Coordinates of C-alpha atoms (C1' of nucleotides) in Angstrom, one line a residue:
Chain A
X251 CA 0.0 0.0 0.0
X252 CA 1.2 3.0 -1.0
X253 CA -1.5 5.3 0.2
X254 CA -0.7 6.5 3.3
X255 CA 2.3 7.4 1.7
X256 CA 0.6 9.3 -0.9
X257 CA -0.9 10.6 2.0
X258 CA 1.6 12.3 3.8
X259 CA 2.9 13.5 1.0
X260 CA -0.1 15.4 0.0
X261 CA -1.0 17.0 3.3
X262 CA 2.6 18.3 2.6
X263 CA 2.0 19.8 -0.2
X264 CA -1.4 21.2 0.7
X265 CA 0.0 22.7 4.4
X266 CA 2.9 24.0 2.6
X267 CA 1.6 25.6 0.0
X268 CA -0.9 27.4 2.5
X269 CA 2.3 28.5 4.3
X270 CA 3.9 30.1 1.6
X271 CA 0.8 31.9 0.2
X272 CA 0.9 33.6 3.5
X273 CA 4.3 34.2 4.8
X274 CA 6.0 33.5 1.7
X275 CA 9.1 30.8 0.5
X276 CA 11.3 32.1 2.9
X277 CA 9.2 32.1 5.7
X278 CA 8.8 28.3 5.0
X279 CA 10.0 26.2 8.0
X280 CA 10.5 22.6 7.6
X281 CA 10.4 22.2 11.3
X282 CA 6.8 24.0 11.4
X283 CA 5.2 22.2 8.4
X284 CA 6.6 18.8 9.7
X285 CA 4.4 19.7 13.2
X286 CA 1.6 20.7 11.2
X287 CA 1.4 17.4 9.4
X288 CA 2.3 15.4 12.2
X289 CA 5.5 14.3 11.5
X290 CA 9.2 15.3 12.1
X291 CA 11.0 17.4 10.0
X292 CA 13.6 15.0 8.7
X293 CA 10.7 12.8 7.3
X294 CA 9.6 15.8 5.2
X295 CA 12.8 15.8 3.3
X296 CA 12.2 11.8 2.6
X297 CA 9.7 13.3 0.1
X298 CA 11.1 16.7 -0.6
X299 CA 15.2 15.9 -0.1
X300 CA 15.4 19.4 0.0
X301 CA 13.5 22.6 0.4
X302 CA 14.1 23.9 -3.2
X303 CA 12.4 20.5 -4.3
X304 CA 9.3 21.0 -1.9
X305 CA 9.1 24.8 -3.2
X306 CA 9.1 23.8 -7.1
X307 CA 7.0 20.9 -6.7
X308 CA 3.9 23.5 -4.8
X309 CA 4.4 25.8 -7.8
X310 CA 4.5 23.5 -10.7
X311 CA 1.2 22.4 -9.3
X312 CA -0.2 25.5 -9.0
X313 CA 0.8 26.5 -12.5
X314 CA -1.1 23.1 -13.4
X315 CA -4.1 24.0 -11.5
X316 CA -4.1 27.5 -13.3
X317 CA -4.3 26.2 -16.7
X318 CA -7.1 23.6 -16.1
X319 CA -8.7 26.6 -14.9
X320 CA -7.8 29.4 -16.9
X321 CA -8.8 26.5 -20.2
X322 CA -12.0 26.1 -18.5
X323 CA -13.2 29.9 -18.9
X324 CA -12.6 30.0 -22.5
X325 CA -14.4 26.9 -22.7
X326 CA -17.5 28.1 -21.1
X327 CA -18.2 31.6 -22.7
X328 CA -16.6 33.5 -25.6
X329 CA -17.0 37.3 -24.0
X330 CA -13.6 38.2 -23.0
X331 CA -14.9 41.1 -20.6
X332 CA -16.4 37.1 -18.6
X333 CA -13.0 35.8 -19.3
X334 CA -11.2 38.7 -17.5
X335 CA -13.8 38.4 -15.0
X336 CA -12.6 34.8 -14.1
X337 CA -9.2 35.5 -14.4
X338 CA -9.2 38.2 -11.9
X339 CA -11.2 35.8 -9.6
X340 CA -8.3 33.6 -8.6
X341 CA -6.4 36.6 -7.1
X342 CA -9.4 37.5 -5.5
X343 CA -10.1 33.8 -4.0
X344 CA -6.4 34.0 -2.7
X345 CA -6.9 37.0 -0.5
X346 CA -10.5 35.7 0.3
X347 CA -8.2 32.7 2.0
X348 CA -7.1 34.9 5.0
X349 CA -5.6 37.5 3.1
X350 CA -3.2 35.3 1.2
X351 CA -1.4 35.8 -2.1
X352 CA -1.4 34.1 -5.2
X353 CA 1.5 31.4 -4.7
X354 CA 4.2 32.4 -7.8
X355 CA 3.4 36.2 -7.0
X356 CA 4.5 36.1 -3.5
X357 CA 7.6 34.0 -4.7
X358 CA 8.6 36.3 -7.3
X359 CA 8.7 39.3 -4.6
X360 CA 11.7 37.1 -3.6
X361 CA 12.6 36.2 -7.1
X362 CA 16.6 36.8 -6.9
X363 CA 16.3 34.7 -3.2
X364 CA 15.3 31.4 -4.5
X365 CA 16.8 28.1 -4.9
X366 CA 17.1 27.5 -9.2
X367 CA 14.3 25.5 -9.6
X368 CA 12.2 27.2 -7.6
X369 CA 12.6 30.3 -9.6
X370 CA 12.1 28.3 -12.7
X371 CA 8.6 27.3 -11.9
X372 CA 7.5 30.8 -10.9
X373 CA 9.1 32.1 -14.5
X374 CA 6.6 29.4 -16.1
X375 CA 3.4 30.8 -14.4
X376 CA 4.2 34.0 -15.3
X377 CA 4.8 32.9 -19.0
X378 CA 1.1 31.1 -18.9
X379 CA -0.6 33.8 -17.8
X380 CA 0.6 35.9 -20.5
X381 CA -0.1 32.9 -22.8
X382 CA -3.6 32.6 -21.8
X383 CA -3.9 36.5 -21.2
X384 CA -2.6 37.2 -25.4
X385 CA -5.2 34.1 -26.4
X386 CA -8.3 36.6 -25.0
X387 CA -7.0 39.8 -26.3
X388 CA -6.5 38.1 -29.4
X389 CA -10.3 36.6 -29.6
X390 CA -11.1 40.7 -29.2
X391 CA -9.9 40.9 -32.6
X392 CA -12.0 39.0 -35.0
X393 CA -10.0 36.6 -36.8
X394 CA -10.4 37.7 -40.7
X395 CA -9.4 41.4 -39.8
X396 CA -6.2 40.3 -38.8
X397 CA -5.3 37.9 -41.8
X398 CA -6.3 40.8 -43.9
X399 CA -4.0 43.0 -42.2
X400 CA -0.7 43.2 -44.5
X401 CA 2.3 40.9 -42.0
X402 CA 4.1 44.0 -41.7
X403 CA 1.0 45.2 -39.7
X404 CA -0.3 41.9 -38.4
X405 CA 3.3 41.7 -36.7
X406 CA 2.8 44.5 -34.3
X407 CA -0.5 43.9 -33.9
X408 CA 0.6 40.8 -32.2
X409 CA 3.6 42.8 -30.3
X410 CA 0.8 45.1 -28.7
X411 CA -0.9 42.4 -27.5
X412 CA 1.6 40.6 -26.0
X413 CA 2.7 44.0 -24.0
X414 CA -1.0 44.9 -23.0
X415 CA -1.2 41.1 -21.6
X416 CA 1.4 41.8 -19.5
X417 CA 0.6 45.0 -18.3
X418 CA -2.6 43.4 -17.2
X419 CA -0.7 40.4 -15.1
X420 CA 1.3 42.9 -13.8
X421 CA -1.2 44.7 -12.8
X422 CA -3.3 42.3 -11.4
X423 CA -0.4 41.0 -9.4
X424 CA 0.2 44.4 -8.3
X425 CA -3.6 45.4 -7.0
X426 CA -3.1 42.1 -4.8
X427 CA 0.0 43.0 -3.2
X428 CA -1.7 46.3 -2.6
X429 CA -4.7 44.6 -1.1
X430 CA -2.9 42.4 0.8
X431 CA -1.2 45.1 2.5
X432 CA -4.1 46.7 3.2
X433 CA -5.9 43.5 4.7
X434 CA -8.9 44.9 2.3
X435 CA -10.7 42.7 -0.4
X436 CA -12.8 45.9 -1.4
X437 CA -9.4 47.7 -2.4
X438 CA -9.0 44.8 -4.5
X439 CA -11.9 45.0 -6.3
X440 CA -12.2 49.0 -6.8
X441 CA -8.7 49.0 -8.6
X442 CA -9.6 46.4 -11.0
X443 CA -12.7 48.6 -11.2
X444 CA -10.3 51.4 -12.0
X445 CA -8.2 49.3 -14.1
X446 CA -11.2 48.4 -15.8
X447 CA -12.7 52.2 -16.2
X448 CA -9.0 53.5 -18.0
X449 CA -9.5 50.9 -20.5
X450 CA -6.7 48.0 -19.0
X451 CA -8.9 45.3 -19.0
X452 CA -11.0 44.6 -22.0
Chain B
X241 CA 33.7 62.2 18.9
X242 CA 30.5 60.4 17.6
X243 CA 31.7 60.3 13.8
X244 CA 32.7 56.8 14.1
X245 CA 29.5 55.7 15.5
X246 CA 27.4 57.3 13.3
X247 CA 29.5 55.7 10.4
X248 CA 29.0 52.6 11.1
X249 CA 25.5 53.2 11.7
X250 CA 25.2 54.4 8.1
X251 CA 27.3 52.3 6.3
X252 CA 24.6 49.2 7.8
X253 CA 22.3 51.0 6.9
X254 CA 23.5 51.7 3.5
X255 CA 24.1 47.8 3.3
X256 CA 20.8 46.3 4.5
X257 CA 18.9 48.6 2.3
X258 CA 20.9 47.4 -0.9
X259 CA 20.5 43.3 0.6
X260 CA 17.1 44.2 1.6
X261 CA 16.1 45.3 -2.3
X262 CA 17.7 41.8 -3.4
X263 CA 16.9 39.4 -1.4
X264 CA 13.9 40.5 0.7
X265 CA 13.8 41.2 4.8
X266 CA 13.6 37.2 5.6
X267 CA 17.1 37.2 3.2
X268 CA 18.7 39.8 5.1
X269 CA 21.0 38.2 7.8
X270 CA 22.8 39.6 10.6
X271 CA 25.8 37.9 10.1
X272 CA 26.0 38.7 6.4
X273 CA 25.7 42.6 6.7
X274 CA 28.3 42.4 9.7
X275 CA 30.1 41.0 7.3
X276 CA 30.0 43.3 5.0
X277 CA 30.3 46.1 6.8
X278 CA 33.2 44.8 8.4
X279 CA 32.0 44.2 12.2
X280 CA 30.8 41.2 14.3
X281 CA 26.8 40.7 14.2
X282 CA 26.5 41.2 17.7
X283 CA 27.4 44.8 16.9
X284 CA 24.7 45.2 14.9
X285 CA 22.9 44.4 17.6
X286 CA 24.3 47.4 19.4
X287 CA 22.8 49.9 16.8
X288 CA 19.7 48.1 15.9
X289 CA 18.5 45.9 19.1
X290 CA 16.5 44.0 17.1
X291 CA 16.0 43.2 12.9
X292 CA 12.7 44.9 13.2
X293 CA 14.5 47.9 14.7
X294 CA 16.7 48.0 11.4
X295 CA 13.8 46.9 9.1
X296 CA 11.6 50.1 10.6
X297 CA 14.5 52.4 10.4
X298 CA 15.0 51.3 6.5
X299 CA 11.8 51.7 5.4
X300 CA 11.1 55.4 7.7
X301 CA 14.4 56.8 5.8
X302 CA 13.3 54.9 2.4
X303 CA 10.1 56.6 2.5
X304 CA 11.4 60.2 3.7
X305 CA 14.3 60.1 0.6
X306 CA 10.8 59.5 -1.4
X307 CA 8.4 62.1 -0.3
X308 CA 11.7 64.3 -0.5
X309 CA 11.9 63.4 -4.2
X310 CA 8.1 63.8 -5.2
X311 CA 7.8 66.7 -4.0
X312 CA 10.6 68.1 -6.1
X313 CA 8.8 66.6 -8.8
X314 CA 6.0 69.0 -8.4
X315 CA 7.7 72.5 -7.8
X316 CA 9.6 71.5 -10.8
X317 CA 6.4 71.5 -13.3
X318 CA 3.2 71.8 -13.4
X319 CA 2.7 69.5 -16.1
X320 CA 0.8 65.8 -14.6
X321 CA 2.6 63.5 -17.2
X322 CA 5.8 65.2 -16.3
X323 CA 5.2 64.6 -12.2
X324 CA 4.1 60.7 -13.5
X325 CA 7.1 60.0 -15.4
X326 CA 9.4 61.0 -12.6
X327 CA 7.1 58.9 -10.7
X328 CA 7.7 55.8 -12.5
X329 CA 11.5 56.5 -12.9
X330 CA 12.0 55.9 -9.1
X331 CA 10.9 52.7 -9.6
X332 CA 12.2 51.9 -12.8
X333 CA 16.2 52.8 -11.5
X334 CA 15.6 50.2 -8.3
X335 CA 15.7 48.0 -11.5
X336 CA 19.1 49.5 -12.9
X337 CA 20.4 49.0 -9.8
X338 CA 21.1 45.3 -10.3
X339 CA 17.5 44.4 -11.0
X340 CA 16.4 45.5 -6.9
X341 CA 13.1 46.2 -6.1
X342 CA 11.4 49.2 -4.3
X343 CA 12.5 48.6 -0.5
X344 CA 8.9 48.7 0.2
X345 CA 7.5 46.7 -2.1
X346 CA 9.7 43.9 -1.5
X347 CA 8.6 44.3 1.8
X348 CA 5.1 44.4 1.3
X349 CA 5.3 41.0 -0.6
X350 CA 6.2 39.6 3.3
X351 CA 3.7 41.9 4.9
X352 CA 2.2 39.1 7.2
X353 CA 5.8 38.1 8.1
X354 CA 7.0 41.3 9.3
X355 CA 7.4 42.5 12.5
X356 CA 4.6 44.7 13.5
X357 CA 7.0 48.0 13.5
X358 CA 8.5 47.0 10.1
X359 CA 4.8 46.4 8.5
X360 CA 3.7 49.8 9.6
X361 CA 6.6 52.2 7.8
X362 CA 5.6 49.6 5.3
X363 CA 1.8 50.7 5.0
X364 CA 3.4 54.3 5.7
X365 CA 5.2 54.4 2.3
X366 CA 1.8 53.3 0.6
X367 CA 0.0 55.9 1.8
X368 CA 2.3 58.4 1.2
X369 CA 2.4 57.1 -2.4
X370 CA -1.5 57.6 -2.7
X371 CA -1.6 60.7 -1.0
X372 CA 0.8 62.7 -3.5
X373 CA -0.7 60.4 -6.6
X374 CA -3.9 62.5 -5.6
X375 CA -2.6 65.4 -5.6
X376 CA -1.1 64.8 -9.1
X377 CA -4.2 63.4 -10.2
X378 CA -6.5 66.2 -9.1
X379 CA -4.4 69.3 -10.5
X380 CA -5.6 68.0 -13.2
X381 CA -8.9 69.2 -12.3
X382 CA -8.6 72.8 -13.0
X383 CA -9.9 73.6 -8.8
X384 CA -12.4 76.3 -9.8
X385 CA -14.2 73.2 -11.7
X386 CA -14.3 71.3 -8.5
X387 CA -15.2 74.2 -6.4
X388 CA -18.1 74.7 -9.1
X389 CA -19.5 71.2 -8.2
X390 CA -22.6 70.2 -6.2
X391 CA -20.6 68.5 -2.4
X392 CA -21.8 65.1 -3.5
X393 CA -20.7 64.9 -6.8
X394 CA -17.4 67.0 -5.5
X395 CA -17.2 63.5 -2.9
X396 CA -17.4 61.3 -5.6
X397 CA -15.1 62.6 -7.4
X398 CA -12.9 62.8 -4.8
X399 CA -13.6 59.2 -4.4
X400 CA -12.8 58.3 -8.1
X401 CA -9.4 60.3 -7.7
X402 CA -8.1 58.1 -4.2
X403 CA -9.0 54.7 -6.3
X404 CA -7.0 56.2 -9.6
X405 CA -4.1 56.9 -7.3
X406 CA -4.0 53.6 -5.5
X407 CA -4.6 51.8 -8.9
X408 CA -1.6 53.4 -10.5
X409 CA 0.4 52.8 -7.3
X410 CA -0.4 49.4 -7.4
X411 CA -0.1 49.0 -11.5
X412 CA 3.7 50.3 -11.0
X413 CA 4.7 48.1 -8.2
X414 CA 3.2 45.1 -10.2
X415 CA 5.3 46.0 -13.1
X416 CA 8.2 46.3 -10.9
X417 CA 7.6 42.9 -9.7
X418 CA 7.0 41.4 -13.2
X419 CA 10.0 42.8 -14.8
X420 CA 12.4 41.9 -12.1
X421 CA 10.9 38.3 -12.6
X422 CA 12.2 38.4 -16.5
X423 CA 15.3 40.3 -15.6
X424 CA 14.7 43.1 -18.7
X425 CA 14.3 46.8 -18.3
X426 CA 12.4 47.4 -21.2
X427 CA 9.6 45.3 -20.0
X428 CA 9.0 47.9 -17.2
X429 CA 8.9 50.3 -19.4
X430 CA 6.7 48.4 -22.1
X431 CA 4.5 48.2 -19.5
X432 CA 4.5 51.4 -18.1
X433 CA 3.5 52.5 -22.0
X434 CA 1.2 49.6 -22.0
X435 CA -0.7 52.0 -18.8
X436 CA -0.8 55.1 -20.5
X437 CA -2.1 53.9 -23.7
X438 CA -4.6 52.2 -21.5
X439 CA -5.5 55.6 -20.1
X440 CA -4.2 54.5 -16.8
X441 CA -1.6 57.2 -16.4
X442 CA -2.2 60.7 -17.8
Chain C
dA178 C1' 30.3 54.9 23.6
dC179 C1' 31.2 51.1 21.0
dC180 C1' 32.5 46.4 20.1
dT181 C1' 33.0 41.3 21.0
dG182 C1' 33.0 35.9 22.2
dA183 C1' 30.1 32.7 23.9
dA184 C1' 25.8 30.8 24.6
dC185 C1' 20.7 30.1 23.5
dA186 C1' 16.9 28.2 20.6
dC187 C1' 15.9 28.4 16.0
dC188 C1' 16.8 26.9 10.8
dG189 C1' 17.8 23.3 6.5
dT190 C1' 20.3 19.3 5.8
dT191 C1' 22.4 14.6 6.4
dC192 C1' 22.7 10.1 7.9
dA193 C1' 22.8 6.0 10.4
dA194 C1' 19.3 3.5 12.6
dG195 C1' 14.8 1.9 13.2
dT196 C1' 10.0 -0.4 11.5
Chain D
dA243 C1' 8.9 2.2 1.9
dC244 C1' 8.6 5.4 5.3
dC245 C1' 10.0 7.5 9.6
dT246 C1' 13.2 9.2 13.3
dG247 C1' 17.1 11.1 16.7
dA248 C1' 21.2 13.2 16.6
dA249 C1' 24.5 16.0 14.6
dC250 C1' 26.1 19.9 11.5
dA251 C1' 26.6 24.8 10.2
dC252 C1' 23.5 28.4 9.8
dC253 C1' 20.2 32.1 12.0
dG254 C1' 18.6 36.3 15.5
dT255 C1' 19.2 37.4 20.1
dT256 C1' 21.3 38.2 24.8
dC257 C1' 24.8 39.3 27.9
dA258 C1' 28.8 39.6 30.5
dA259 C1' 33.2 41.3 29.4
dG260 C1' 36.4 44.1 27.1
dT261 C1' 38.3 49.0 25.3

DNA sequence: ACCTGAACACCGTTCAAGT
DNA sequence: ACCTGAACACCGTTCAAGT
């Protein structure tokens, strides 16, 4: 039986990942976890050997969760303004969680502090937001316009929408930092309100 | 003579604020910055009892050198995208600077991890940040207009002014973080033009 | 007034030892 | 296969002792 073991390793995961979205990768101790788990802290590192493993593990997962997700929304509407929506959600479920933060923004506040892998992982969830984020804008844009734009054209068509989906994960990230600090989910919402008004989000 | 002493106080200090920017308050350590500064850790100690002595001290003198700067920005011109640009260059030279972050926003990224003293310069620097992106933002209300307004549609547009502010704070600080993530300047400042042809920043 | 060595309880990590 | 106690070099902090 491997189950127990499965187990164990899963409550690790899920207490750890808790952890960090509050006090962040550094503020991760093994020693901690391992008492909330119910185990001791050496037996933590008989899944995890070390905490660089444990720390890219809980955000390749996450970055796995988001996709499912993020594919979900475009499968159940075609209005980006609802896609956006959604998106936006996720941040806002985070701080809903006792005022936590989304798990690869919190780590990239300590972006030049983390082990290799680690930072690796984080890099990728930025990277599929953006991926996702360019798929909406683009959807904005009906198709046929844009094949009948000359390439020349076309070309930084696609450049502006690759900028403007990261200024909107920026953003995003940034109003929940901002929220967090605050310990206010209404401050959340009124800047995406705001961000919505200028014309950031579609 | 206390020139020595003071010295040594500054050149920590000067130190911790520069690890601080890399690496985070949990990656600051006491031994590291003696190091540096070229004194035993317990002599830290003797100049900052505690690393939320330090941490507070950082972030008071972090935000004084800023309110310092912004309001230089505004007896220098009159001109709102001028004041916003200057804005944005604070932020965008932490970057320069070995790809560091905004002392604060670092910081704010470990808010529930800080010690109580260190989290409220933290929420000081924020507010301070709002309270002269409102002032920007309404000069640009010629006053006589305002003045000209019935008081509840003055309030709510005094309303609509605070969540502009703190959405642009927040927008910059989560292109800060995003940027530092991919290591590039010019994706700050793509998305810092991504804003303003959003309408975010005037 | 300023600095230090030594001790304390913490941390991640390793490893031989248990079941 | 999974867990543990004990040891290691780190950490912030304290304090008696030095100048």
């Amino acid at each position: 039986m491997t189950e127990a073991a499965t187990d164990t390793k899963q409550m690790i995961m899920s207490a750890a990942r808790l952890m960090v979205q509050a006090r962040g990768f550094n503020g991760l101790s093994f020693r901690e976890l391992a008492k909330e788990v119910g185990v001791k802290s050496a037996s933590i590192h008989y899944h995890f050997p070390t905490k660089g493993d444990l720390g890219a593990a809980l955000a390749r997962r996450y970055t796995e969760d988001a996709v499912l997700y993020f594919d979900g929304l475009l499968a159940v509407s075609d209005d980006p303004a609802a896609h956006i929506r959604g998106y936006t959600e996720v941040f806002r479920s985070a701080l809903v969680n006792n005022n936590r933060m989304c798990l690869c923004g919190i780590m990239a506040a300590e972006h030049d502090d983390l082990p290799v892998e680690v930072r690796a992982e984080v890099d990728k969830f930025t990277k599929v937001n953006v991926k996702w984020l360019v798929k909406v804008l683009s959807r904005q844009q009906p198709a046929a316009q844009a094949q009948a734009q000359a390439q020349a054209q076309a070309q930084a068509q696609a450049q502006a929408i690759e900028r403007h989906a990261l200024a909107i994960f920026a953003a995003v990230e940034g109003a929940q930092l901002v929220a967090r600090g605050r310990g206010d989910i209404a401050v959340f919402d009124q800047t995406i309100e705001a961000y919505r008004t200028a014309g950031l989000l579609p």
